[in-house]
Short mmCIF file of C-alpha atoms and ligand atoms in Angstrom, two decimals:
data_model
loop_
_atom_site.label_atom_id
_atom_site.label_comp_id
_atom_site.label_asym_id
_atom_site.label_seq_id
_atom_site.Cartn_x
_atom_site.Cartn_y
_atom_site.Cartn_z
CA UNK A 1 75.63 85.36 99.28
CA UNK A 2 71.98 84.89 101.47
CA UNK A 3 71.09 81.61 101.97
CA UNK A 4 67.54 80.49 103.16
CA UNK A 5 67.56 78.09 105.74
CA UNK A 6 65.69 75.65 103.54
CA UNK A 7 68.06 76.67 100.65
CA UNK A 8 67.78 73.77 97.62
CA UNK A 9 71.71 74.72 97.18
CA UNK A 10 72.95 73.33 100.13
CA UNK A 11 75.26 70.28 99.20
CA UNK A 12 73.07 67.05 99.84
CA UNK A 13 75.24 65.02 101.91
CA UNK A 14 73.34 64.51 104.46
CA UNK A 15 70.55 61.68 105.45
CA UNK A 16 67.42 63.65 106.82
CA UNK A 17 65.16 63.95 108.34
CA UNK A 18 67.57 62.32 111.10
CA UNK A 19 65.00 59.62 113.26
CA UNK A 20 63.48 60.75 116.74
CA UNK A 21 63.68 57.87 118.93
CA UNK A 22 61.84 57.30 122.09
CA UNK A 23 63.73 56.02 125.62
CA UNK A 24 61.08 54.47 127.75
CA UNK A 25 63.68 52.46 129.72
CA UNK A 26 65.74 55.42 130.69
CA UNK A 27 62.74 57.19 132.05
CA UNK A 28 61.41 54.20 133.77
CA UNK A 29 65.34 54.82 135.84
CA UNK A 30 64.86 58.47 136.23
CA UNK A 31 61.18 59.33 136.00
CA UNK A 32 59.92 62.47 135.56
CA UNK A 33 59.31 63.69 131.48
CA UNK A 34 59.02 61.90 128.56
CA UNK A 35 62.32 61.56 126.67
CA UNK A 36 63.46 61.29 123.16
CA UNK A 37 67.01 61.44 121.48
CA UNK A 38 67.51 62.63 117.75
CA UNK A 39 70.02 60.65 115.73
CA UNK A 40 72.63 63.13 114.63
CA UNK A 41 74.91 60.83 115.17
CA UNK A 42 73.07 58.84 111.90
CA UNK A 43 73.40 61.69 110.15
CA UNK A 44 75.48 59.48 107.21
CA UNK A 45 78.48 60.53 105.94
CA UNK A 46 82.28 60.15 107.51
CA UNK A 47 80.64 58.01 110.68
CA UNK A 48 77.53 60.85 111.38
CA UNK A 49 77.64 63.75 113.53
CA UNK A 50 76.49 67.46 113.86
CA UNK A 51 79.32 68.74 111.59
CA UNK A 52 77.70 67.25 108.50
CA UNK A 53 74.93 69.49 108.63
CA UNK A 54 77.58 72.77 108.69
CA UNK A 55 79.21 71.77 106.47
CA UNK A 56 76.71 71.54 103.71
CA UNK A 57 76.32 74.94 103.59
CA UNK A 58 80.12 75.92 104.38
CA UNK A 59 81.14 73.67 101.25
CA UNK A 60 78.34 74.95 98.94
CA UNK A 61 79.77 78.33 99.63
CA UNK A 62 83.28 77.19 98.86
CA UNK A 63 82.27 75.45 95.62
CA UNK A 64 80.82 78.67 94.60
CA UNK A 65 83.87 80.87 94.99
CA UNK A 66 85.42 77.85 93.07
CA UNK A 67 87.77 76.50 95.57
CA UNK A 68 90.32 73.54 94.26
CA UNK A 69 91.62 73.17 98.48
CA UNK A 70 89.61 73.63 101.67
CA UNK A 71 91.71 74.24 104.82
CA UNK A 72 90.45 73.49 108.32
CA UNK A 73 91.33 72.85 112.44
CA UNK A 74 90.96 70.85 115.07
CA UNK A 75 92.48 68.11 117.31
CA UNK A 76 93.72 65.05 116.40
CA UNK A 77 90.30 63.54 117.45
CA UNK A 78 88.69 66.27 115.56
CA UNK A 79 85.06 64.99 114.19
CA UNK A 80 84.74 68.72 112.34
CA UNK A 81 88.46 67.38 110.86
CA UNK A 82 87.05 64.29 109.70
CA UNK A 83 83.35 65.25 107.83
CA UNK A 84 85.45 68.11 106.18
CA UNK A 85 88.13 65.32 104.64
CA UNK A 86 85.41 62.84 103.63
CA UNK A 87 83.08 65.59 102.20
CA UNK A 88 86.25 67.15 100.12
CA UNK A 89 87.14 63.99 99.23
CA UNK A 90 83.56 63.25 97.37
CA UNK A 91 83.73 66.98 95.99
CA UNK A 92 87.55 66.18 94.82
CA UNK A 93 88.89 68.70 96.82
CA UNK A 94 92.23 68.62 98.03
CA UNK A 95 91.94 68.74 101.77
CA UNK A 96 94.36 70.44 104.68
CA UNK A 97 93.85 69.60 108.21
CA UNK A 98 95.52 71.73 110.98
CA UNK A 99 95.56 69.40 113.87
CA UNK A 100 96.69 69.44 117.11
CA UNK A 101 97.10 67.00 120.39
CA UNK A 102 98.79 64.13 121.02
CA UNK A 103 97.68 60.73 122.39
CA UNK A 104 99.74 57.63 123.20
CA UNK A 105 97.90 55.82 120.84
CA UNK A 106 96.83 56.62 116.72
CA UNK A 107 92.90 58.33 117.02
CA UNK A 108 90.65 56.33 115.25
CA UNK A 109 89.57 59.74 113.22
CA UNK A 110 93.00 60.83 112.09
CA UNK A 111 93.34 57.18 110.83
CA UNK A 112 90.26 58.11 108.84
CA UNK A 113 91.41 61.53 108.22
CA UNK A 114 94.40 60.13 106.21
CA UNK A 115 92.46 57.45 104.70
CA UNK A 116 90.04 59.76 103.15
CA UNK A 117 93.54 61.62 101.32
CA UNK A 118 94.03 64.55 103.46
CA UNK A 119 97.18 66.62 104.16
CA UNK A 120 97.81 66.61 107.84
CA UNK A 121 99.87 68.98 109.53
CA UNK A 122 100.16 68.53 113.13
CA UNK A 123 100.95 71.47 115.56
CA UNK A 124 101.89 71.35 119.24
CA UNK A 125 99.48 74.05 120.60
CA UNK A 126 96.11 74.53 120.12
CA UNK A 127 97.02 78.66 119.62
CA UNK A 128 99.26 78.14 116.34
CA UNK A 129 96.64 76.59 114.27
CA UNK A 130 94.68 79.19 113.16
CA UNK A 131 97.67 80.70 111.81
CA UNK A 132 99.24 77.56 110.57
CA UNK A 133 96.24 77.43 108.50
CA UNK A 134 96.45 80.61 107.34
CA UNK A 135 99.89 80.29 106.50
CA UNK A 136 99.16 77.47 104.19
CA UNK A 137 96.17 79.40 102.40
CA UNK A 138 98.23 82.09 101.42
CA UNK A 139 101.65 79.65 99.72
CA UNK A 140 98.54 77.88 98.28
CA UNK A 141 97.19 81.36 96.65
CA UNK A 142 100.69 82.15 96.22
CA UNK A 143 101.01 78.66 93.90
CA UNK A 144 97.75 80.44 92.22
CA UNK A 145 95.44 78.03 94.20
CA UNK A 146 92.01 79.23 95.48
CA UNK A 147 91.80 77.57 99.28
CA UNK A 148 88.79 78.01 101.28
CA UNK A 149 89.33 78.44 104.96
CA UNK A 150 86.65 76.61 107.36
CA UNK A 151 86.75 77.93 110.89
CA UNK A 152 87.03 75.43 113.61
CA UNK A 153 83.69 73.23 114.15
CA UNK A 154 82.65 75.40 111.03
CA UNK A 155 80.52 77.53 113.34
CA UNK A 156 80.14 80.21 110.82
CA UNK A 157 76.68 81.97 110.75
CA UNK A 158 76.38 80.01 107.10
CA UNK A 159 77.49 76.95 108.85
CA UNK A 160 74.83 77.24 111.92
CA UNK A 161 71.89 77.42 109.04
CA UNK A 162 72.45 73.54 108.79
CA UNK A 163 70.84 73.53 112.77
CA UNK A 164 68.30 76.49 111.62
CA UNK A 165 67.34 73.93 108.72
CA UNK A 166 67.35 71.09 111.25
CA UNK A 167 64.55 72.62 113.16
CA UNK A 168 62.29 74.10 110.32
CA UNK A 169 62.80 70.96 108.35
CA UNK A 170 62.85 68.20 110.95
CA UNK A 171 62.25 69.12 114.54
CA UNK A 172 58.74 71.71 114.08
CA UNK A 173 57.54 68.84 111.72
CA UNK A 174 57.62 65.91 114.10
CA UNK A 175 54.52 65.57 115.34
CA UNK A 176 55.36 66.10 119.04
CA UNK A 177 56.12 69.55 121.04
CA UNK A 178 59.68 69.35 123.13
CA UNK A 179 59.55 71.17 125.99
CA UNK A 180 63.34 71.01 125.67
CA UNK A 181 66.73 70.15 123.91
CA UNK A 182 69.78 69.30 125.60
CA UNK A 183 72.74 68.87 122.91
CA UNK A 184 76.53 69.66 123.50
CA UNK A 185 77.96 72.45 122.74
CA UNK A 186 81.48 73.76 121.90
CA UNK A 187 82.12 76.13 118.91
CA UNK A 188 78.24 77.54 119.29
CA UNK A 189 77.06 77.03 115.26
CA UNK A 190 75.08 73.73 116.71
CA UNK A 191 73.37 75.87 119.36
CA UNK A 192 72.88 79.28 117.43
CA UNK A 193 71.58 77.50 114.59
CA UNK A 194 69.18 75.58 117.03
CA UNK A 195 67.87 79.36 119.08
CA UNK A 196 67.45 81.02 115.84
CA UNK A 197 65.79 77.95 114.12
CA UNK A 198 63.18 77.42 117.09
CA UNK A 199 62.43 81.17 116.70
CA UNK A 200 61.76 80.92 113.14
CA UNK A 201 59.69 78.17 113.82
CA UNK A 202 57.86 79.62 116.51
CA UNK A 203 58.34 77.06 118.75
CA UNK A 204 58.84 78.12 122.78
CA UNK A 205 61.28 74.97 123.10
CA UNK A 206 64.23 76.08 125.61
CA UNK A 207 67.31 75.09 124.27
CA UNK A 208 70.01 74.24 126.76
CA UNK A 209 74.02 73.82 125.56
CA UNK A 210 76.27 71.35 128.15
CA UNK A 211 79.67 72.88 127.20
CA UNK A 212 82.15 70.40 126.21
CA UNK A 213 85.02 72.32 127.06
CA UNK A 214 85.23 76.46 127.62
CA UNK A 215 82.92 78.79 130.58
CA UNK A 216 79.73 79.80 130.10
CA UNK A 217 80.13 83.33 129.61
CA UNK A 218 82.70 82.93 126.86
CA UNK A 219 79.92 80.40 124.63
CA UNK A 220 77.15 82.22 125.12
CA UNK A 221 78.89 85.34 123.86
CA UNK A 222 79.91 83.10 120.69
CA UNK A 223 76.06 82.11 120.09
CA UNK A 224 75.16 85.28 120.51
CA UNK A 225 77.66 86.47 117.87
CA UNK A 226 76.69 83.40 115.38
CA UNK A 227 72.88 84.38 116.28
CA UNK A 228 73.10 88.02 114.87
CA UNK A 229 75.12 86.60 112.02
CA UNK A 230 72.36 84.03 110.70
CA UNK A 231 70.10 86.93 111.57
CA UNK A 232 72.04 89.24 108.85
CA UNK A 233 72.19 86.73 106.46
CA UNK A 234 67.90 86.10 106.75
CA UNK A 235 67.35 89.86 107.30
CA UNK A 236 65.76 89.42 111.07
CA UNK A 237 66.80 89.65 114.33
CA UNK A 238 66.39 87.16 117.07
CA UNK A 239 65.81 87.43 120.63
CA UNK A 240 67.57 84.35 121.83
CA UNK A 241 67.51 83.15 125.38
CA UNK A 242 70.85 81.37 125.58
CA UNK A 243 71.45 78.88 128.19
CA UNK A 244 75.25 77.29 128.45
CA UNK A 245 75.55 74.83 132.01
CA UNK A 246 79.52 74.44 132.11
CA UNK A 247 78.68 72.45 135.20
CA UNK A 248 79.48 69.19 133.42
CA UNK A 249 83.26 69.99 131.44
CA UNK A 250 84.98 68.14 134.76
CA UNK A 251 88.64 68.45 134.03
CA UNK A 252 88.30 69.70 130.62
CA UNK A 253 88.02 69.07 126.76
CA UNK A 254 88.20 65.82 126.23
CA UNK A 255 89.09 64.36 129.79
CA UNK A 256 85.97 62.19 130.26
CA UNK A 257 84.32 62.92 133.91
CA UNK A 258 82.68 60.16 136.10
CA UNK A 259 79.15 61.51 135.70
CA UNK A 260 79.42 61.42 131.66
CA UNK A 261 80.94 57.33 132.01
CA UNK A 262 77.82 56.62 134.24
CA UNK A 263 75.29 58.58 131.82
CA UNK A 264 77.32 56.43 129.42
CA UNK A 265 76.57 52.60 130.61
CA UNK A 266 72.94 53.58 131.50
CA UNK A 267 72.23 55.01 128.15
CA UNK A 268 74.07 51.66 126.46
CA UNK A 269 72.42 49.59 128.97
CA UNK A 270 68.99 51.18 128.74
CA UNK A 271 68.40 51.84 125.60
CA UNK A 272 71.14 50.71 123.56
CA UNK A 273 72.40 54.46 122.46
CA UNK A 274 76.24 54.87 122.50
CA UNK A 275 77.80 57.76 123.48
CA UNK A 276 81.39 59.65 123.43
CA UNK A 277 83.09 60.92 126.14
CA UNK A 278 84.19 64.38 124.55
CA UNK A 279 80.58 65.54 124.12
CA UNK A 280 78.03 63.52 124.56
CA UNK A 281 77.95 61.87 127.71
CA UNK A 282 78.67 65.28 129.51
CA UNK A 283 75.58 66.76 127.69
CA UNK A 284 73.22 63.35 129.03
CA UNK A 285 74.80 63.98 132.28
CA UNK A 286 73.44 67.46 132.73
CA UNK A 287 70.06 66.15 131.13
CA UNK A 288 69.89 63.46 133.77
CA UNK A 289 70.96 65.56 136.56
CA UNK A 290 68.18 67.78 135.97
CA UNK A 291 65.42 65.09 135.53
CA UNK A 292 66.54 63.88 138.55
CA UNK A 293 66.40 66.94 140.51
CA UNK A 294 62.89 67.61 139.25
CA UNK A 295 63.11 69.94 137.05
CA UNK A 296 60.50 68.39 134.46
CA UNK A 297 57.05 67.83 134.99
CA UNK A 298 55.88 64.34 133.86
CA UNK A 299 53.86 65.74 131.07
CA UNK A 300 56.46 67.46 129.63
CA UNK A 301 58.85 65.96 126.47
CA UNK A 302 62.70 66.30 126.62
CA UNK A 303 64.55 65.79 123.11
CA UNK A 304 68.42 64.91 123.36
CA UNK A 305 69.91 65.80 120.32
CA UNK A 306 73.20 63.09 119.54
CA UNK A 307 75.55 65.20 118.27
CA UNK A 308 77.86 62.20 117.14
CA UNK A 309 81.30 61.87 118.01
CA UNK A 310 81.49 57.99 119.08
CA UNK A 311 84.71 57.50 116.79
CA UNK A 312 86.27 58.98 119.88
CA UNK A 313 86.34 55.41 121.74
CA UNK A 314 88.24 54.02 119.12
CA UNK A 315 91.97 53.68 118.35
CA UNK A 316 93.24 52.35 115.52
CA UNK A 317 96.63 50.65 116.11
CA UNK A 318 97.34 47.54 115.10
CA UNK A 319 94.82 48.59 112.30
CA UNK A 320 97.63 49.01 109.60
CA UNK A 321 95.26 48.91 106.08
CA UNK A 322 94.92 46.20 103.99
CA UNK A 323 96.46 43.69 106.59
CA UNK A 324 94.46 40.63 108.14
CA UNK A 325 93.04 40.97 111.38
CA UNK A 326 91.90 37.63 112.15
C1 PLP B 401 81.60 69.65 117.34
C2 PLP B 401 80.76 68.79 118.22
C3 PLP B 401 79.87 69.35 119.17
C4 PLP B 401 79.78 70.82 119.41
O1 PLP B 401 79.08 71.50 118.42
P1 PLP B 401 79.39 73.02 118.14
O2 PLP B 401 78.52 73.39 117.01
O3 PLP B 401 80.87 73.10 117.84
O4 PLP B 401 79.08 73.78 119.39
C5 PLP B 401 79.07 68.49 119.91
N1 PLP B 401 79.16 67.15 119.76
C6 PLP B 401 80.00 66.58 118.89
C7 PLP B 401 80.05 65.10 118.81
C8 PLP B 401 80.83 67.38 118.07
O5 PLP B 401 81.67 66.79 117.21
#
């Protein structure tokens, strides 16, 4: 199935074109270029978030191989986890979530997760999910069930044509030229989609991706794999110039670093922007480490995209449902 990037059969979930918002206070701290943040984190449904805009393509493609169950993995704090179970939910689609971690305390997602009516099945290691899931795909075909597997973060090349769309649709048409993006980036649809949208566009914007968790080497050889895929499915090929800085993971996925809690309070206490410790706020850090060391010229313009995620500061214990709180 070929998909444009624009494609009118893309599920609508979405609420677009996401705002572009101005920081004047943070750059009156740092100095240097102009900076703006796009709200992807307002992108609507399930609390916001990148994963939204995957998975409007991901699910139209399930839909139309007539799927009654998606399947997909994650961690317990899984935001990919969460969109998916929402967005089935609306579609009626019996959900499966493969989901691994533990934490002391009850993730505000996988409260949401559960309230939204999916089927959790926790495993202890990140390595048995893939094949937990498709374990549970094939007794579900076996019960004559059609189940649609989603790959983790959904980075499929079909999934990254929700970024492609995000800059042909939203970012070429504001009315401003970025001389960069900084986003976060993990599973690699966010920044593929991104590269291959900015070359569509024609735009010379460089796109850099803070890694959340894994080496640079080992992303940028995932973009580059997503990149040729989105370049199959619009018959072109792309010359992408892919920049990862894993200079900003600290102790790993998840494990919040100092730099990423200080990026944190000044962007609160700037400009009133939250952001998560999994993704975000390691992604500002490297953007403010750079403006600080000069690396922008004043009359240059520096977009941030939010990727979402801010459910992560949440737990959601003593939050039984239905019960008063006050
Ligand atoms: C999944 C996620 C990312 C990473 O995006 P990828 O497309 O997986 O690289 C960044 N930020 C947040 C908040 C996410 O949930």
């Amino acid at each position: 199935m070929k998909f444009s990037p624009i494609d009118e059969s893309r599920l609508k979930f979405g609420f677009y074109p996401t705002p572009i918002e101005e920081m004047p206070r943070l750059r009156a701290v740092l100095g240097g270029p102009r900076l703006f943040v796009k709200h992807d984190d307002y992108t609507g449904p399930a609390f916001g978030g990148n994963k939204v805009r995957k998975l409007e393509f991901v699910l139209a493609a399930a839909q139309a191989e007539k799927a009654d169950a998606v399947l997909t993995i994650g961690t317990v704090r899984s935001n990919h986890a969460r969109v998916t179970a929402a967005l089935a939910a609306k579609l009626g689609l019996e959900c499966h979530l493969i989901l691994s971690g533990d934490f002391p305390n009850t993730p505000a997602s996988l409260w949401l997760d559960n309230l939204y009516g999916a089927k959790i099945h926790r495993v202890m290691a990140r390595e048995e999910r893939a094949s937990t899931m498709q374990r549970l795909a094939d007794e579900l075909r076996a019960q004559g069930r059609t189940p649609y597997q989603i790959p983790l973060g959904a980075s499929t090349p079909l999934g990254a044509l929700g970024y492609v769309r995000a800059v042909t649709a939203e970012i070429a048409m504001a009315n401003i030229h970025f001389d960069a993006v900084f986003h976060s980036t993990s599973s690699g649809g966010t920044q593929a989609g991104l590269l291959a949208g900015m070359e569509m566009a024609g735009l010379s914007t460089k796109v850099v991706g803070v890694s959340a968790d894994d080496c640079a080497v080992e992303i940028a050889a995932r973009v580059a794999q997503i990149v040729a895929g989105i370049g199959e499915a619009l018959d072109r090929i792309f010359q992408p110039a892919i920049e990862v800085d894993a200079g900003f993971v600290g102790e790993g996925y998840g494990v919040a670093t100092p730099e990423g809690n200080q990026a944190t309070e000044l962007l609160a206490r700037t400009e009133g922007i939250v952001l998560d410790p999994v993704y975000t706020a390691k992604a500002m850090a490297a953007l403010i480490a750079r403006v600080r060391q000069g690396r922008f010229a004043a009359d240059q313009n520096v977009l941030f995209l939010h990727t979402g995620g801010q459910m992560a500061l949440f737990s959601a214990d003593g939050n039984k449902f239905g019960e008063r709180q006050i």
